[in-house]
Amino acid sequence: MNDRHASGDRQVILGADGAVHVEAVPADPAGGPGDVLLAPVHLGICGSDVHVLRRSHPFVSPPVVTGHECVARVLATGPDVTSCAVGDLVVVNPLISCGTCDRCRAGAANQCASAKVLGFGLPGLARDRVVVAGRFCHRVPPGVPARTAVLTEPLAVGWHAAGRAPRPGRTLIIGGGPVGLAVLLALRTRGGAGHITLVEPVPAKRALAAAFGADEVVAPGELPSGLQVDTAFDCVAVAGTLATAATATVPGGTLVVVGVPAGDTSLPLARLQRWEIDVRGTGLYTDEDIAAVLEHLPSGPDAPDSRDGGDRLPDVTRLITAAYPVERAADAFAATGDPDQIKVLIDWPDPAAPDA
Ligand SMILES: [Zn+2]
Ligand SMILES: [Zn+2]
């Protein structure tokens, strides 16, 4: 792969000083035969990125090149790459798994003990040009806009979580941020959920939850007394929400822990034991989840959808509440502090766009 440029690139660093820096880097690195050179087009900022910046992430501290929710244009491919071709739009699976351990070979690369995630344990995707192994790139179906595809990673978190409770029935979702809304979207698209109640403090997020198919959307403290569900997804995962979820789950039901607990926390174990309530974890996603989300993403308004039937997700771009060009990456991170923001993007000019 020899698409090397004399000109410098920029990358977005979450600095050790607590600030976001856009800094010049000498040149894009060369890739190997299985690698792809990408130009990011949109990058989503995740709550976990903000935790790294604020030094409240349990495992990662700055400085780190950020970026794991990315849709990118393929600029060059090594000779061994089969997943995509020059000019394609791709999303990247940022979970860099070993590919050879028994968990990876069982199709559960999210359980790979040696996996690292781009933007956390490895430098992220927030640079003008970035090299990634082709096996982590997924082609975006033709007609699906980049602004839709950039949501694949957070939607895959919800898709995987929904898959942890294959027969959800009556459902409670605690938390209506990007993850809770992604769980809701996955449940509605995959089917199997009955009446869905979602709890969320921010009115704008409650409105979106209603638009995305929740039957009942309430503020914390307004849960119907005696609510009983077959499945509860706790996307907050603090002691109080876990207790609420466990109390609401029927005997024989399932409690899925989706949120990232700040540390070890307590569960109402006596109730879980007596009533045979299953507690299940869910962590990240697999290539299969990413492929399923891509398959269900809606096409753009001016691209007739030629893909085979099946339920499409609704207009998920409603999750995007702000976007900033890469040179204003610091403003993009600052914007995430506003509770009304759901997904904030960092944008690059698309090299394939006619005016770029
Ligand atoms: Zn994310
Ligand atoms: Zn592995």
XYZ file of N, CA and C and ligand atoms in Angstrom, residues 97-101 103-104 112-114, ligand 2:
31
model
N -9.635 -7.505 18.003
C -9.536 -8.793 18.682
C -8.434 -9.617 18.020
N -8.002 -10.686 18.712
C -6.844 -11.446 18.210
C -7.209 -12.321 17.023
N -8.461 -12.769 16.966
C -8.891 -13.589 15.832
C -8.524 -15.059 15.940
N -7.753 -15.427 16.970
C -7.277 -16.810 17.034
C -7.646 -17.543 18.324
N -8.028 -16.821 19.382
C -8.333 -17.503 20.646
C -9.674 -18.238 20.523
N -12.470 -17.803 22.111
C -13.631 -16.903 22.100
C -13.789 -16.278 20.713
N -12.697 -15.842 20.117
C -12.758 -15.264 18.768
C -13.272 -16.315 17.785
N -12.904 -11.621 23.713
C -11.464 -11.906 23.525
C -10.664 -11.207 24.616
N -9.906 -12.005 25.367
C -9.190 -11.431 26.520
C -8.086 -10.480 26.092
N -7.564 -10.624 24.879
C -6.469 -9.738 24.479
C -6.941 -8.617 23.561
Zn -9.281 -13.472 20.599
